[in-house]
Short mmCIF file of C-alpha atoms and ligand atoms in Angstrom, two decimals:
data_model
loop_
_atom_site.label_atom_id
_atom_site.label_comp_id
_atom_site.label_asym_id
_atom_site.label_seq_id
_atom_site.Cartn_x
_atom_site.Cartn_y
_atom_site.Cartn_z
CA UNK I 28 -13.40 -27.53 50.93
CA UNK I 29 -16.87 -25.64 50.76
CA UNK I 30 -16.72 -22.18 49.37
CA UNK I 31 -20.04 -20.02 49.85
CA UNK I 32 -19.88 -16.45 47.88
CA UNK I 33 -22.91 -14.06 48.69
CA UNK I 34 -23.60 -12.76 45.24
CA UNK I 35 -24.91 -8.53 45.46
CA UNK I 36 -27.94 -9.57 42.94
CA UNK I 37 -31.22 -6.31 42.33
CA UNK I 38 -34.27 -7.47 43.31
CA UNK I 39 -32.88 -10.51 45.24
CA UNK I 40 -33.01 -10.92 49.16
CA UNK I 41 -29.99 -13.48 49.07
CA UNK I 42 -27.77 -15.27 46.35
CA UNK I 43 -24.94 -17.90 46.67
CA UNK I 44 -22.76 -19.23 44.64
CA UNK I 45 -21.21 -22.69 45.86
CA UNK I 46 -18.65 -24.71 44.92
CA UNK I 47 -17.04 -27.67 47.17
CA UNK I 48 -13.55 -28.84 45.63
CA UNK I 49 -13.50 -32.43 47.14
CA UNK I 50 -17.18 -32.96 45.43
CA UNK I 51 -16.79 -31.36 42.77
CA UNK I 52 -20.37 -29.24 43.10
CA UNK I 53 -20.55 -25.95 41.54
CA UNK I 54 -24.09 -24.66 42.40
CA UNK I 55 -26.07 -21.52 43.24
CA UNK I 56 -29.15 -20.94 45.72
CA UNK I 57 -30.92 -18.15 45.31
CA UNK I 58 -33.22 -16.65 47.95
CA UNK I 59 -36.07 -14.56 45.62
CA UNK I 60 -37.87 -13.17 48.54
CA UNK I 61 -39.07 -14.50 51.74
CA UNK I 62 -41.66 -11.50 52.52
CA UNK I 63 -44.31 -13.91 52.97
CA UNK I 64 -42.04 -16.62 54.69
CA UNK I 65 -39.23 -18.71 54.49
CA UNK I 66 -38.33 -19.66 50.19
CA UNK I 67 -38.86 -22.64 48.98
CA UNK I 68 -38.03 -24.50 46.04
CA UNK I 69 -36.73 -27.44 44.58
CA UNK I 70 -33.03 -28.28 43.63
CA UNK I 71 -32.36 -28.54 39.77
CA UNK I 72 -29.57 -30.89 38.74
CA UNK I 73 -28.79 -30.06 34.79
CA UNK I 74 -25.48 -29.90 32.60
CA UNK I 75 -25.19 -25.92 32.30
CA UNK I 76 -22.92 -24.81 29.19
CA UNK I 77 -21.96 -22.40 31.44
CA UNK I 78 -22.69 -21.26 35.06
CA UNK I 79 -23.90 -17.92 33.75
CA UNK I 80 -26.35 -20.09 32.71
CA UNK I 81 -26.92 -21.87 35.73
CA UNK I 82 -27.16 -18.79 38.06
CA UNK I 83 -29.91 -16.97 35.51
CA UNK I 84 -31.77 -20.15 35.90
CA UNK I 85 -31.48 -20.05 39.82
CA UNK I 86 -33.08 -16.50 39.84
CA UNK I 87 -35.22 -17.17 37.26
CA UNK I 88 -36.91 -20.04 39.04
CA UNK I 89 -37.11 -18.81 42.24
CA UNK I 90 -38.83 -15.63 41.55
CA UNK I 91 -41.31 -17.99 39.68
CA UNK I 92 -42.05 -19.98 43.23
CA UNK I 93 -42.33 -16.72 45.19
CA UNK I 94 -45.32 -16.10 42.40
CA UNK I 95 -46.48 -18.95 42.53
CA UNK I 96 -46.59 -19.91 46.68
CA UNK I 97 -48.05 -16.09 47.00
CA UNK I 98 -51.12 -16.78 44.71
CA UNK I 99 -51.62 -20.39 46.31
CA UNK I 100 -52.18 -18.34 49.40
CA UNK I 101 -49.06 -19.82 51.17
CA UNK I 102 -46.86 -18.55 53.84
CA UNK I 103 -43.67 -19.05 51.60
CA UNK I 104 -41.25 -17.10 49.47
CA UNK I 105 -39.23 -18.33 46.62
CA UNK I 106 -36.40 -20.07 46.55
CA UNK I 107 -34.13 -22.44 44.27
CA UNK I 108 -31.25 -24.38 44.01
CA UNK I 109 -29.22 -25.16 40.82
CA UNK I 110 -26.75 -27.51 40.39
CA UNK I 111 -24.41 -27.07 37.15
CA UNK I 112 -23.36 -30.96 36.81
CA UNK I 113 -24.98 -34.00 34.57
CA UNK I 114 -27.67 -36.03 36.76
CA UNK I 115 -26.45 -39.23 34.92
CA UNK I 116 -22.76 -39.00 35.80
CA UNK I 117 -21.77 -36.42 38.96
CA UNK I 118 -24.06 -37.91 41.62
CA UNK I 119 -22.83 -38.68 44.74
CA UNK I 120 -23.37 -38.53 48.43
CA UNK I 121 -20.41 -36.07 49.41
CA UNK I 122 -22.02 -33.76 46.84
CA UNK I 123 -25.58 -33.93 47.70
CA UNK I 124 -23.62 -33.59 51.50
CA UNK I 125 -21.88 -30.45 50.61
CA UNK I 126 -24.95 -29.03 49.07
CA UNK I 127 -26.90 -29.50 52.26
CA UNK I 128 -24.36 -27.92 54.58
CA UNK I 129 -24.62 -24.80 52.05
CA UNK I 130 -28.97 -24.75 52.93
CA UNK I 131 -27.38 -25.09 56.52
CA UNK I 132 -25.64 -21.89 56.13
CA UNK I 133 -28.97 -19.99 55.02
CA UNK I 134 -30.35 -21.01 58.74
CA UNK I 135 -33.58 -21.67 56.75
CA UNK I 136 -34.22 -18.90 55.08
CA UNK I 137 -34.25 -21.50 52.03
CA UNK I 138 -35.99 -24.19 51.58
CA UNK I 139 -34.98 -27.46 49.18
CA UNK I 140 -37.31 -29.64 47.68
CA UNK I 141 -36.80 -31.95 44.44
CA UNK I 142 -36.89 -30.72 41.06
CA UNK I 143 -35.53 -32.00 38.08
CA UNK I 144 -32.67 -34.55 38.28
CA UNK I 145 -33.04 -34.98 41.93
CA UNK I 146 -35.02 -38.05 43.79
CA UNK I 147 -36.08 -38.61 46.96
CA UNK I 148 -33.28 -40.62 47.44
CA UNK I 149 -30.82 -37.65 46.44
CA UNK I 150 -32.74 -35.45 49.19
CA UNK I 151 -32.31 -37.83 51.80
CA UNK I 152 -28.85 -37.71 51.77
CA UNK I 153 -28.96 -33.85 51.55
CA UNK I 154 -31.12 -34.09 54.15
CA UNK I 155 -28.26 -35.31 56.68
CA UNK I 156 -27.06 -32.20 56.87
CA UNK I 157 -29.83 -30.03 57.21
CA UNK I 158 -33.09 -30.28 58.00
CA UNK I 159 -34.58 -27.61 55.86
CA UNK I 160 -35.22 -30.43 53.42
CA UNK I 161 -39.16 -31.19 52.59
CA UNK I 162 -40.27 -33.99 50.17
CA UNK I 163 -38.16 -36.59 51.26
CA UNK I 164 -39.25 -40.07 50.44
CA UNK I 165 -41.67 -41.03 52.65
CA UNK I 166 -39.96 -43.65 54.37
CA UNK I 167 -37.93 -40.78 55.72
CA UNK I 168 -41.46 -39.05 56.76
CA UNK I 169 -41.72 -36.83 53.88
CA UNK I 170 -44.86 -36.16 51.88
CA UNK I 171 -43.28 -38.68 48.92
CA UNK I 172 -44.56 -37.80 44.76
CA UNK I 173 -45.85 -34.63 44.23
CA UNK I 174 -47.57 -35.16 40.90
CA UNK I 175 -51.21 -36.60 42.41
CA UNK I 176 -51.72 -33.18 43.98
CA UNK I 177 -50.40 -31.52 40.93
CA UNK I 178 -53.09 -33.01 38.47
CA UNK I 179 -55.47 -32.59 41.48
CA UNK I 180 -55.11 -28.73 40.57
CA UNK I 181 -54.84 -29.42 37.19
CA UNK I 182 -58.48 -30.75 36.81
CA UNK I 183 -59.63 -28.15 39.50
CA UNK I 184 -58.09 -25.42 37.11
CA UNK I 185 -59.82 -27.35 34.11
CA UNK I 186 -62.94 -27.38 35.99
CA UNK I 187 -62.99 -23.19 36.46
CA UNK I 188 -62.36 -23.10 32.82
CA UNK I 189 -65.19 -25.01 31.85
CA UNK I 190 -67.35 -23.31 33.95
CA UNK I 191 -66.46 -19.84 32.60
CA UNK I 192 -66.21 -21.05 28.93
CA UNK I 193 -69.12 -23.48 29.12
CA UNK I 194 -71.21 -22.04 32.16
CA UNK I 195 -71.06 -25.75 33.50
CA UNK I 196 -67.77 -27.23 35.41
CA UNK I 197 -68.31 -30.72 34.22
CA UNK I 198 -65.76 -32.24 32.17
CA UNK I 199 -68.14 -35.34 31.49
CA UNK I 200 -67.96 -36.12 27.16
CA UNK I 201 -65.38 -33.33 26.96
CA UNK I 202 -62.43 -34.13 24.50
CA UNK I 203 -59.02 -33.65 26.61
CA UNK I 204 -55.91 -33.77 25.29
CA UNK I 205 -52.97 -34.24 26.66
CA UNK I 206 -49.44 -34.12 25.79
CA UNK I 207 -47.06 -35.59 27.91
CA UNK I 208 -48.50 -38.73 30.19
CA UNK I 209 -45.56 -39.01 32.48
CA UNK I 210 -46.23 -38.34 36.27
CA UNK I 211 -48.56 -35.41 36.26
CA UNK I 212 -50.03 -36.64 32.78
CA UNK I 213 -50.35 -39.98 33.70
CA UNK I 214 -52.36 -38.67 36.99
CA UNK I 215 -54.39 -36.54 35.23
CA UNK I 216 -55.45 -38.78 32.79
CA UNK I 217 -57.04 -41.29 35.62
CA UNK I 218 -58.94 -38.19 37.20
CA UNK I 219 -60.11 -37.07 34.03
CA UNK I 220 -61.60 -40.83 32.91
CA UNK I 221 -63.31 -41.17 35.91
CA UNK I 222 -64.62 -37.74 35.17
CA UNK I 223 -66.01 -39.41 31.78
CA UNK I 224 -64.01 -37.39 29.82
CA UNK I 225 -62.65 -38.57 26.47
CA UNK I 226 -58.82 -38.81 26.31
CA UNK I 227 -56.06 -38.21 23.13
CA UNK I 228 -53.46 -39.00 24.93
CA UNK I 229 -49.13 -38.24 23.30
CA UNK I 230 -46.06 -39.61 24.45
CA UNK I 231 -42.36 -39.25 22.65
CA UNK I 232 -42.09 -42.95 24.50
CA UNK I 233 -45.16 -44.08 22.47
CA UNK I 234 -45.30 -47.09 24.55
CA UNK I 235 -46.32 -45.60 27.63
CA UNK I 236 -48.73 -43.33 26.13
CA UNK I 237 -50.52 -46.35 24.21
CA UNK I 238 -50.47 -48.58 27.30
CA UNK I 239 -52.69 -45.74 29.30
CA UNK I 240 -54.74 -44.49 26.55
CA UNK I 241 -55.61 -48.46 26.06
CA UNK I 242 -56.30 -48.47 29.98
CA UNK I 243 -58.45 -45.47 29.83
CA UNK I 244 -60.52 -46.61 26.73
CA UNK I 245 -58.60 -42.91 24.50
CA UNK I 246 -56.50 -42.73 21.62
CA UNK I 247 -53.00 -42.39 21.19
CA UNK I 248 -51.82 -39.70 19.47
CA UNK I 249 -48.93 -38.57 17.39
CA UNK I 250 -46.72 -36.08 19.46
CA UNK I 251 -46.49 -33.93 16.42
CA UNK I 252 -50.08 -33.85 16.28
CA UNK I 253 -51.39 -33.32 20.00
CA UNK I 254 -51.54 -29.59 20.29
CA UNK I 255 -53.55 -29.10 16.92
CA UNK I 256 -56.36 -32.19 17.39
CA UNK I 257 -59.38 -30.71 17.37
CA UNK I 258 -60.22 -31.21 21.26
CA UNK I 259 -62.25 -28.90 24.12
CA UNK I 260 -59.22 -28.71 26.36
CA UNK I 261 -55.58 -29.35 25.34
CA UNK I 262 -53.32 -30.00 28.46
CA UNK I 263 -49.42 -29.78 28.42
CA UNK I 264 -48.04 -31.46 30.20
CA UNK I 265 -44.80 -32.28 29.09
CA UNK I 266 -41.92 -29.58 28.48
CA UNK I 267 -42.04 -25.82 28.41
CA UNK I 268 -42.45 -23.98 25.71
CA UNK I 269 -45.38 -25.64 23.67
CA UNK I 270 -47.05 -22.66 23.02
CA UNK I 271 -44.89 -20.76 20.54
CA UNK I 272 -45.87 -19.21 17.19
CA UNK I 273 -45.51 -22.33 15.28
CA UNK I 274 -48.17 -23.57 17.21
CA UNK I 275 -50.64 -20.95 18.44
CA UNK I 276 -52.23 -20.93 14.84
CA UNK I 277 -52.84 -24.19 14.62
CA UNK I 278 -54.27 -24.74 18.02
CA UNK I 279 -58.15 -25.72 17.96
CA UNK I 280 -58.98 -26.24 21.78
CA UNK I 281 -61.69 -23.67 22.99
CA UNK I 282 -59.53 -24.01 26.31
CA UNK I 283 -55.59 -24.57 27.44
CA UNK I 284 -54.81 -26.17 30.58
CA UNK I 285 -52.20 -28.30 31.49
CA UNK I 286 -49.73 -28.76 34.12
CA UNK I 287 -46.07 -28.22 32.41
CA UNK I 288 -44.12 -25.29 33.76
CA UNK I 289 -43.26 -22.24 31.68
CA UNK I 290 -45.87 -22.94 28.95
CA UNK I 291 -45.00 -20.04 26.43
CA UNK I 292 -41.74 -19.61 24.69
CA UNK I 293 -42.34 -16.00 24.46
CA UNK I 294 -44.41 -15.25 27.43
CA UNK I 295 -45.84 -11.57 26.08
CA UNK I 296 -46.19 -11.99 22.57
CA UNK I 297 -47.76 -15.63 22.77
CA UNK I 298 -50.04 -14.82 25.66
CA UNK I 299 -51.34 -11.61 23.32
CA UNK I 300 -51.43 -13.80 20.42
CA UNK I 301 -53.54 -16.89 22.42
CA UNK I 302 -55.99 -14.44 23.24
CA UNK I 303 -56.50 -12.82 20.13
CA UNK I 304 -57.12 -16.10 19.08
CA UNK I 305 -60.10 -16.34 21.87
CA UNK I 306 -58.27 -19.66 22.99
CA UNK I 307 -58.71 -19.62 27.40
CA UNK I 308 -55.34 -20.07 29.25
CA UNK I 309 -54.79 -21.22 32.74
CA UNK I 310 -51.86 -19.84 33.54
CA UNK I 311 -49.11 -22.48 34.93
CA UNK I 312 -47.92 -21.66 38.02
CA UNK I 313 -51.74 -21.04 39.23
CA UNK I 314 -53.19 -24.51 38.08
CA UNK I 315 -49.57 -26.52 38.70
CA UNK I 316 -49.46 -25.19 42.28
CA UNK I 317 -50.78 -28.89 44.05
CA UNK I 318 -47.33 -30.53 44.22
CA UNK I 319 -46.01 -26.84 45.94
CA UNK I 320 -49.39 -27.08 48.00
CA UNK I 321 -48.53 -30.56 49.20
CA UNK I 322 -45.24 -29.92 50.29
CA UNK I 323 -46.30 -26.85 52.24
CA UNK I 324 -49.05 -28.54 53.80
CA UNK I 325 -48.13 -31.86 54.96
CA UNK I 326 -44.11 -31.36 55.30
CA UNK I 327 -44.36 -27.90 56.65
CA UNK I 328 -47.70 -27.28 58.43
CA UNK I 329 -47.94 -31.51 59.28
CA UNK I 330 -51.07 -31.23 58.25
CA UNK I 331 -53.18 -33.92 56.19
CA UNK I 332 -55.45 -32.31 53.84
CA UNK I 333 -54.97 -30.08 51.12
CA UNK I 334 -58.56 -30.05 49.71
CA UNK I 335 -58.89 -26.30 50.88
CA UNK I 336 -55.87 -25.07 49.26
CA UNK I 337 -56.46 -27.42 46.28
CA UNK I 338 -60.24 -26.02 45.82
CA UNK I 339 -58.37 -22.30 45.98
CA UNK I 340 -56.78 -22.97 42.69
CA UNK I 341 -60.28 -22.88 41.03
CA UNK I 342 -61.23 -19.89 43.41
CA UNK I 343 -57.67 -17.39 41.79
CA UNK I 344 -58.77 -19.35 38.16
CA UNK I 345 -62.06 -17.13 38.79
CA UNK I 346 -61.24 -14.12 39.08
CA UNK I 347 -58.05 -14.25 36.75
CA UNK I 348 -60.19 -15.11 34.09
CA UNK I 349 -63.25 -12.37 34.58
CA UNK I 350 -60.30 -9.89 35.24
CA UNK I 351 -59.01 -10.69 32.13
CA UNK I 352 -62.35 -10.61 30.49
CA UNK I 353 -62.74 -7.18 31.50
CA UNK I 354 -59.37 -5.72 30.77
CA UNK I 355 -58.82 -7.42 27.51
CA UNK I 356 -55.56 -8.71 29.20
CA UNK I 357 -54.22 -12.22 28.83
CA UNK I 358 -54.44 -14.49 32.32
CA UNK I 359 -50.80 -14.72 32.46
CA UNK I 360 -50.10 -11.30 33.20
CA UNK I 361 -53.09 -10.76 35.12
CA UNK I 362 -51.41 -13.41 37.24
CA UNK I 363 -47.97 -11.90 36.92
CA UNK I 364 -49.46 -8.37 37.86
CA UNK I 365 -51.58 -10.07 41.32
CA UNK I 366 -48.45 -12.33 42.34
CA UNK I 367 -46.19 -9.27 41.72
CA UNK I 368 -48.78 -7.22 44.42
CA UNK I 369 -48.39 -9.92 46.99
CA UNK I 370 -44.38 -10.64 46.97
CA UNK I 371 -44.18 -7.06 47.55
CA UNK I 372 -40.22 -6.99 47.11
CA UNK I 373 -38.43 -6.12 50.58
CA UNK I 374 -34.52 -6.07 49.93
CA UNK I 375 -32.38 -7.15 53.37
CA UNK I 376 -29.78 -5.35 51.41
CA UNK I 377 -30.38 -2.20 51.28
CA UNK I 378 -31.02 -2.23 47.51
P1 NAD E 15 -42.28 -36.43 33.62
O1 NAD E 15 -40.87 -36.34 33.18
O2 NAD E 15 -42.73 -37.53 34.50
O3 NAD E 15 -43.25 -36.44 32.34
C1 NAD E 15 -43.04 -35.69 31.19
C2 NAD E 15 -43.44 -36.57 30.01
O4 NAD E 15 -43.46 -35.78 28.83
C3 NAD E 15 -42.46 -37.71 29.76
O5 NAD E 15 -43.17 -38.95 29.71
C4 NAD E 15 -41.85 -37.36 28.40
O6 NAD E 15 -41.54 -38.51 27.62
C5 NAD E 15 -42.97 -36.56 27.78
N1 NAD E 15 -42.58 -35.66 26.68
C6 NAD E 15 -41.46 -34.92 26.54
N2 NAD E 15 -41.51 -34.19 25.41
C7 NAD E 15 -42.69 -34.50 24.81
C8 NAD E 15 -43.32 -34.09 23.62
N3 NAD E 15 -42.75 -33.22 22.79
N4 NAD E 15 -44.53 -34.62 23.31
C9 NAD E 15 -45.15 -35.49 24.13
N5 NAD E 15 -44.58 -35.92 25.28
C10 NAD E 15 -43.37 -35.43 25.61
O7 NAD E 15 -42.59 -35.00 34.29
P2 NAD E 15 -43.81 -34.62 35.23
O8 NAD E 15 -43.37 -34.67 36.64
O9 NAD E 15 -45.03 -35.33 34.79
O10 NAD E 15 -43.95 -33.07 34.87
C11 NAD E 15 -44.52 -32.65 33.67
C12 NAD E 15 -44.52 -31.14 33.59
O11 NAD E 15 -45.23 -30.60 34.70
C13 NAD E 15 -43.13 -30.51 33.65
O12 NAD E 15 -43.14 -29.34 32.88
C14 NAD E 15 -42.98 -30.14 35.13
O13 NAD E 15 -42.07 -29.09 35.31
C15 NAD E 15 -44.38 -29.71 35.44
N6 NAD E 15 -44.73 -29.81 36.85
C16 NAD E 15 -44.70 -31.02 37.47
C17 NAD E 15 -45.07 -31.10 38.81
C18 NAD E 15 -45.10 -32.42 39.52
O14 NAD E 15 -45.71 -32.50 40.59
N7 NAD E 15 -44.48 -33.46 38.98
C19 NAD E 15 -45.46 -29.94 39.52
C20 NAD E 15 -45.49 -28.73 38.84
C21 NAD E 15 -45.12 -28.68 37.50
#
């Protein structure tokens, strides 16, 4: 039987915690804000050691959509959904069921889309029970892989750093390298050859990353090496948390930008210590925004193009980085501080 708690959370519009018996799914979906329009956000499917755990990820990652749709210029909140169960053994269709009749019971206040250890196949099925689903496959009509868009913005992002580093947005004979040539890497890499940039390209599954950097006429490199090879623009795009103190110092890119979510392991003392080092940052959650865009644009407004949107990335890039110029501030939390005006927080709880 499906069990929906509202959960009294500060600074949250709405938070539930679900569990179904007959499933098994133990989940949470929480509702950040939806000021600027209904939250959206994908569902997260990951082995929680506990679902303390799994709930301060939920809020966590849906305040960081509600950022990130606001400075994308999109009519969306935030919004996530976590599931505390292993990807590789607790899938099934009754769960993925149970979770959509959960959405159901929002009445669309949230949004799902797919997010780590959830396919297009897995939101199809959660998609029979509600149809405040976007990014199904697109058999099913939905607006398919993200990760084109995504390094889209990426190199749009790149582009606005070049041009405030370098005075010229060409990336032509620029070193790039990037760590992490899976979807968005992978992507990226293409737009960036074509751009006649020179690639250094890092993999943990070697393989891949020698196959495309023999495609692409780069060089494979070591993963222990990527982040310190001395490069214009270093891009990660794997995991979070490559920029930590270990390797700040050793970093010798005149400019960071990459598409991986939640780039610093400390977010304030990293950010401070990236700029002291006069290395540029483009903060994540601006230049990653073209997957988000995609979804909003094609599943939500049914529209085709998302050139305008894309080109906007470059546009915030702008004026985060003179801002940041001028008030000796790093671009994160110039971001942070804009995003934070726009998702001005409006409690339906009275909090
Ligand atoms: P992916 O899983 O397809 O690719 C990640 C790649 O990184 C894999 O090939 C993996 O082997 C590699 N990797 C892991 N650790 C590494 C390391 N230490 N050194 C080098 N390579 C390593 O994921 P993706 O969809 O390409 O996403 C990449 C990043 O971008 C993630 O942080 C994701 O959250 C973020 N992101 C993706 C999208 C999207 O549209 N896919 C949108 C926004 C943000």
């Amino acid at each position: 039987m499906l069990k929906i708690e509202e959960l009294d959370i500060k600074g949250y519009e709405r938070v539930i915690g679900v569990r179904d018996t007959a499933s098994g799914l133990k989940a949470f979906i929480a509702v950040h804000s939806t000021v600027l329009g209904p939250s959206l956000g994908g569902i997260r499917m990951f082995p929680f050691t506990s679902q303390k755990r799994a709930l301060e990820d939920s809020l966590r990652l849906s305040k960081a959509m509600s950022y990130k749709a606001a400075m994308a210029g999109l009519s969306l909140g935030g919004g996530k959904a976590v599931i505390n169960a292993d990807p590789a053994k607790a899938k099934s269709k009754a769960l993925f069921q149970a979770l959509g009749d959960a959405i159901e019971y929002l009445q669309g206040a949230y949004i799902a889309a797919e997010d780590s250890g959830i396919s297009p196949q897995d939101l199809n099925v959660v998609s029979q029970r509600t149809k405040h689903v976007t990014g199904t496959s697109a058999s099913k009509g939905g607006s398919d892989d993200p990760s084109p868009a995504t390094a889209r913005g990426v190199i749009t992002g790149m582009q606005s750093a070049a041009k405030f580093i370098w005075k010229k947005p060409s990336l032509r004979d620029k070193t790039i390298a990037i760590q992490g040539t899976g979807q968005v890497g992978t992507y990226l890499a293409q737009l960036l050859h074509k751009e006649g940039a020179h690639l250094l390209l890092s993999d943990i599954n070697e393989a891949r990353a020698r196959r495309l950097a023999r495609r692409l006429n780069g060089e494979f490199v070591s993963p222990n090496l990527i982040h310190q090879m001395d490069c214009d623009i270093y891009a990660p795009c794997a995991l979070g948390g490559a920029l930590n103190s270990k390797t700040i110092p050793q970093i010798r890119a005149c400019i960071i930008a990459g598409g991986a979510n939640n780039q610093f392991a400390e977010e304030q003392r990293d950010s401070v210590a990236l700029m002291h080092r006069g290395i540029l940052h483009a903060p994540d959650y601006i230049i990653n925004a073209g997957g988000l865009i995609q979804l909003y644009v094609q599943d939500i407004l049914q529209k085709r193009s998302i050139n305008p949107w894309i080109k906007q990335i470059g546009v915030n890039l702008d004026t985060i980085f003179q801002k940041s110029l001028r008030l000796k501030t790093p671009p994160i939390q110039i971001a942070n501080a804009l995003a934070k005006a726009l998702v001005r927080m409006k409690t339906t709880r009275g909090k």
